Coordinates of C-alpha atoms in Angstrom, one line a residue:
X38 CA 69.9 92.8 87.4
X39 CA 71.5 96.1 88.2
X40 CA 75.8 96.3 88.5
X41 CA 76.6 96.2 92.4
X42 CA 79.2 99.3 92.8
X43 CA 80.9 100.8 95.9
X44 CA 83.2 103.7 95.9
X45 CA 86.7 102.6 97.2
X46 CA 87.5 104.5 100.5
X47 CA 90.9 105.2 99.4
X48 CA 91.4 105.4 95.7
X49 CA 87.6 106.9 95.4
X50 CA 87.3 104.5 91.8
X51 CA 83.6 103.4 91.7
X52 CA 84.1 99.4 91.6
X53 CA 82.3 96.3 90.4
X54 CA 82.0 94.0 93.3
X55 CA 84.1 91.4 92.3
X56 CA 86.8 94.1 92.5
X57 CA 86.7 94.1 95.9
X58 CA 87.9 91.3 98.6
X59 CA 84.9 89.7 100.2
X60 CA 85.0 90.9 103.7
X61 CA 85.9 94.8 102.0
X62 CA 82.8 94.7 100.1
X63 CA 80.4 93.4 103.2
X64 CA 81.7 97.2 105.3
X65 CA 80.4 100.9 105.1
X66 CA 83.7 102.1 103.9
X67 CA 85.6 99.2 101.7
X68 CA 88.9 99.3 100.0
X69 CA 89.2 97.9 97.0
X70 CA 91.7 95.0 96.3
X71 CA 94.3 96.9 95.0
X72 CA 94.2 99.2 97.6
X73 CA 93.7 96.5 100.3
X74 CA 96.9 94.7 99.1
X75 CA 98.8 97.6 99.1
X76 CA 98.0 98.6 102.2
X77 CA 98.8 94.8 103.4
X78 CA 102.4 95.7 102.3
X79 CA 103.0 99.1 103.8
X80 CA 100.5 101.6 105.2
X81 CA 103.4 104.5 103.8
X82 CA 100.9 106.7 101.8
X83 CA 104.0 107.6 99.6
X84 CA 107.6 106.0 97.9
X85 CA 110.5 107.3 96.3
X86 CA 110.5 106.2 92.7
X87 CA 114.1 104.5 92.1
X88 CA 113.9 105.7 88.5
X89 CA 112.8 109.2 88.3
X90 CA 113.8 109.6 92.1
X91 CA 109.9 111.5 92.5
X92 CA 107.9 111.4 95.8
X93 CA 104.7 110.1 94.3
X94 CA 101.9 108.4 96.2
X95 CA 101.2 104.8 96.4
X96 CA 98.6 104.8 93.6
X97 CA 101.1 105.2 91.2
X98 CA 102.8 101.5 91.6
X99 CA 101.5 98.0 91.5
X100 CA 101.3 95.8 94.0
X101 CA 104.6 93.8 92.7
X102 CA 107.0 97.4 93.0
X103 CA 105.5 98.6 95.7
X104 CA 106.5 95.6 97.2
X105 CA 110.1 95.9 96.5
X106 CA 110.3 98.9 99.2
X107 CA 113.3 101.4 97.9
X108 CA 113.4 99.9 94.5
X109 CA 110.2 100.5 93.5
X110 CA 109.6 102.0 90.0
X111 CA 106.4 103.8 89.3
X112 CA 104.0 103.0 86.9
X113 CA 105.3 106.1 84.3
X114 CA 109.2 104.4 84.7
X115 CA 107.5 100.9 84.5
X116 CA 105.7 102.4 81.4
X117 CA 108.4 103.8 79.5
X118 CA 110.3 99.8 80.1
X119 CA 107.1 98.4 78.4
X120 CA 106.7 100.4 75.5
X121 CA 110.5 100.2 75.1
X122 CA 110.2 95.9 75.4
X123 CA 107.1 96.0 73.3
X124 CA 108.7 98.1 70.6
X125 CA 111.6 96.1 70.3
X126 CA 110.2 92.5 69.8
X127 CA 106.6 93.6 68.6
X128 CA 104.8 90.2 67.7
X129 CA 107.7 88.0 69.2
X130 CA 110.2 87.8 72.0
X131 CA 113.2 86.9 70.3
X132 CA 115.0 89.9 70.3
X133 CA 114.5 90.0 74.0
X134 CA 115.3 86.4 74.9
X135 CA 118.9 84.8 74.6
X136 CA 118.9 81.1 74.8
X137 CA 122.0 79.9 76.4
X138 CA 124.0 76.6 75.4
X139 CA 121.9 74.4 78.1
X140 CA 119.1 74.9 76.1
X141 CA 117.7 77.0 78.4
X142 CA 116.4 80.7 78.0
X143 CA 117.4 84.3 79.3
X144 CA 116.0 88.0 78.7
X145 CA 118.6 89.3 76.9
X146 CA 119.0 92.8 78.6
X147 CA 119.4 91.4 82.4
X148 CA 120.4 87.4 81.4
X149 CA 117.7 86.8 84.1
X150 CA 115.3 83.5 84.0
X151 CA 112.4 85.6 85.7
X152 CA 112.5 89.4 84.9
X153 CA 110.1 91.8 86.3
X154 CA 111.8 94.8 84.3
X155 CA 111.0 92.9 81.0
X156 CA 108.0 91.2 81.8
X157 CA 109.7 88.0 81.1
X158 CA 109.4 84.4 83.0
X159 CA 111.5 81.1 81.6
X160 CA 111.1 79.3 84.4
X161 CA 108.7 77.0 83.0
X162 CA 110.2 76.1 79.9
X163 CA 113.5 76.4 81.2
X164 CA 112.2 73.4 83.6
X165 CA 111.3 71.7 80.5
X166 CA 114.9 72.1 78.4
X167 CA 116.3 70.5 81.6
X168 CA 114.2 67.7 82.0
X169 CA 114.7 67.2 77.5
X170 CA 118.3 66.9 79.0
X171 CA 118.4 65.0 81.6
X172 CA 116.2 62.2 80.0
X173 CA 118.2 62.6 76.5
X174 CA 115.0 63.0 74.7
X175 CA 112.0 64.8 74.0
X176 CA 109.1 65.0 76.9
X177 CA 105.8 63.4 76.7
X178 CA 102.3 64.8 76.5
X179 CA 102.1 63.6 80.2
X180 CA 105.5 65.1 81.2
X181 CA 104.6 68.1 80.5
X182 CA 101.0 68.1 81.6
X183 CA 102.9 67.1 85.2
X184 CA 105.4 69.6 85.0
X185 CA 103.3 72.6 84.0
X186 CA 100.9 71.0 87.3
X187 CA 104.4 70.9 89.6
X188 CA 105.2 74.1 88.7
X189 CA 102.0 75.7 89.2
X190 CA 101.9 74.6 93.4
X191 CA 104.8 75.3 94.0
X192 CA 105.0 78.7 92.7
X193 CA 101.8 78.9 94.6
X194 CA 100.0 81.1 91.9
X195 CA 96.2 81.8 92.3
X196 CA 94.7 83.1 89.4
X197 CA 91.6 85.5 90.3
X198 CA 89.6 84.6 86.7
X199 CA 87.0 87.0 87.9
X200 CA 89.2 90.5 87.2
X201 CA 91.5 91.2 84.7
X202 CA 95.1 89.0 85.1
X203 CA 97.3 93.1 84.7
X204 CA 95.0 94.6 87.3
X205 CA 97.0 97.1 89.2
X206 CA 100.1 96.9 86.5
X207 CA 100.6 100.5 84.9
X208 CA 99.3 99.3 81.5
X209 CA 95.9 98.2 82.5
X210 CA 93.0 100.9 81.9
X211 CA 90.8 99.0 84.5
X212 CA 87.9 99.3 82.1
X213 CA 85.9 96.4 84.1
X214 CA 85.4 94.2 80.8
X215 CA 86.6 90.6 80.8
X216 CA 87.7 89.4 78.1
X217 CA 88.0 85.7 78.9
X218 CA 91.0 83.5 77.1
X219 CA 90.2 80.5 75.1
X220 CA 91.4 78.9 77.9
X221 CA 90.0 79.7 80.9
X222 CA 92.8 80.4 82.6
X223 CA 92.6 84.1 82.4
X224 CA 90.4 87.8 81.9
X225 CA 91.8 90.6 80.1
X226 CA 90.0 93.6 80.5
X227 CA 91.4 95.3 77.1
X228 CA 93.5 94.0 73.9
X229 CA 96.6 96.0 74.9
X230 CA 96.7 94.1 78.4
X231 CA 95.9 90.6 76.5
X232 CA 99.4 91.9 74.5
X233 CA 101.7 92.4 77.2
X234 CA 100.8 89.2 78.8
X235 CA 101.6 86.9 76.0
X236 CA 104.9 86.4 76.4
X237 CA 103.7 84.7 79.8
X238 CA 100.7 83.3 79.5
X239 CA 101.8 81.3 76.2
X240 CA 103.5 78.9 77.9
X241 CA 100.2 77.5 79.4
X242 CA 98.4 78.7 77.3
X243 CA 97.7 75.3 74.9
X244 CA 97.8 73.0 77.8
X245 CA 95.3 74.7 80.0
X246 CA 93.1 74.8 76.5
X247 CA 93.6 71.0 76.0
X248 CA 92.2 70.7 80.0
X249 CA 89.4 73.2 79.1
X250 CA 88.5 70.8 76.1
X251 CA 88.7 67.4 77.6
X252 CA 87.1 68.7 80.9
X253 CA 83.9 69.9 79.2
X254 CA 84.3 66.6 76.1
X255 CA 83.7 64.4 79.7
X256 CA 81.0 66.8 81.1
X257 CA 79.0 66.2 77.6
X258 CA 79.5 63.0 77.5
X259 CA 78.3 62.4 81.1
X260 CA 75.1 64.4 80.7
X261 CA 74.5 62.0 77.6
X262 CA 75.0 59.0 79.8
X263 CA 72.4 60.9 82.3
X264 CA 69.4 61.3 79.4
X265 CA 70.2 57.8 78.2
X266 CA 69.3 56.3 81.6
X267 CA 67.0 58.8 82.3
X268 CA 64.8 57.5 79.0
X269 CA 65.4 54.1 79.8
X270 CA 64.1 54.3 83.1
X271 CA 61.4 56.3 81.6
X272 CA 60.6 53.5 79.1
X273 CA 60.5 50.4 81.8
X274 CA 57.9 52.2 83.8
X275 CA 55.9 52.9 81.2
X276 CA 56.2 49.1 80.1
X277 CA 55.1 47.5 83.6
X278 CA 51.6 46.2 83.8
X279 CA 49.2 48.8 86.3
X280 CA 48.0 47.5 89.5
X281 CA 44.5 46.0 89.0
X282 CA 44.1 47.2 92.9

C-alpha cells in the first residue's frame, strides 16, 4: 500500500498522515500538527528570541517556547543548552542533578524540580522520596505502580505513540521513522532523539515495560483458554451419535 502524503499549507514539509490532526488531513489545504498547534497558541508569524534577541519566524521554536510568549528561545539557543547538558553528563545525569537533604532531587544549574532549559523533570520520583518518607520505609511494587498512574492523570499527559515523542523540539530531524521503545510508551524517530529523552522517560520506563509484559502474558494466555474450548467443543460434536432422521 502506497504512503498517504500531503504538503503542509504552512510549513510546505511533505507529511505522513499520521502527522497531521484528523480533521487537517480530511481539507484541501491542511496544516500539519506542529503547525496547527502553533497556530492554536498565537497566529504571530514571528517572535523575538529571548536569547539571541533575533526576529525569527515561528518555525524556528517548538510548541513548548513558543508557548512562553516573550521568553521564548529558539530552536539554535535551545540547541546550544542541549549540546551543552548533553556534554556535561554524557551517559548519566548526575552532574546535572543535585539531590537535596529531603531526599528529593533538583537540576543543578536552576535547583528546579521540572526544568525545560535542562530537559529535566523530578517530579515523579521526587513524589516517590516523599512518600519513602512519610511512610518511614521503602514503597511497594503496587505503590509505585499507583503513583506513577496518579501522576500520569493528573499531569494530564497524552502520549501520541503514532509520531515521534521530540516532534517539533529543535533536536528532532523529523525523519518519519518510529522507532518504538521496548515499552510501548513511546516512538523515536532517530537515536539522537531516543538520547535526549532518557533522562525523562526512564522513570517509566520499567514500569510501563512490566504493563507491556503482563498485558500481552494475559492476552496469550486467554487466546489459549479460547483454542482449548474451541477443541473441546470441537471434540463433543464430533462424539454425539447422528440423527437416524
Amino acid at each position: 500500500m502506497p504512503m498517504q502524503t500531503k504538503s503542509c499549507a504552512q510549513c510546505n514539509q511533505e507529511c505522513e498522515k499520521d502527522q497531521f490532526p484528523k480533521k487537517q488531513w480530511k481539507r484541501e489545504k491542511p496544516l500539519c500538527r506542529l503547525c496547527f498547534e502553533l497556530t492554536n497558541i498565537s497566529k504571530e508569524q514571528t517572535r523575538q528570541c529571548k536569547e539571541c534577541k533575533v526576529v525569527l519566524p515561528r518555525n524556528q521554536y517548538n510548541v513548548d517556547q513558543w508557548a512562553k510568549g516573550d521568553k521564548a528561545l529558539c530552536h539554535g539557543c535551545r540547541e546550544l543548552v542541549g549540546q551543552q547538558i548533553l556534554a556535561s553528563f554524557g551517559s548519566s545525569t548526575e552532574s546535572n542533578m543535585k539531590q537535596l537533604p529531603d531526599g528529593t532531587c533538583v537540576c543543578s544549574r536552576h535547583y528546579k524540580e521540572l526544568c525545560d532549559e535542562c530537559m529535566m523533570d523530578f517530579t515523579l520520583p521526587n513524589q516517590f522520596a516523599r512518600m519513602r518518607t512519610s511512610v518511614g520505609r521503602d514503597l511497594t511494587k503496587d505503590e509505585y505502580e499507583e503513583q506513577t498512574k496518579v501522576y500520569m492523570e493528573d499531569s494530564n499527559i497524552h502520549i501520541n505513540r503514532k509520531i515521534c515523542i521530540m516532534d517539533g523540539q529543535a533536536i528532532c530531524p523529523r525523519s518519519g521513522r518510529k522507532l518504538r521503545c521496548p515499552c510501548n510508551e513511546v516512538t523515536y524517530c532517530s537515536k539522537d532523539c531516543q538520547v535526549y529523552h532518557w533522562t525523562i522517560h526512564k522513570m517509566t520506563c520499567k514500569v510501563q515495560l512490566e504493563k507491556a509484559k503482563k498485558k500481552k502474558d494475559k492476552a496469550a494466555a486467554k487466546a489459549l483458554v479460547a483454542q482449548a474450548q474451541a477443541q473441546a467443543a470441537a471434540l463433543s460434536a464430533s462424539a454425539q451419535p447422528l440423527n437416524p432422521n
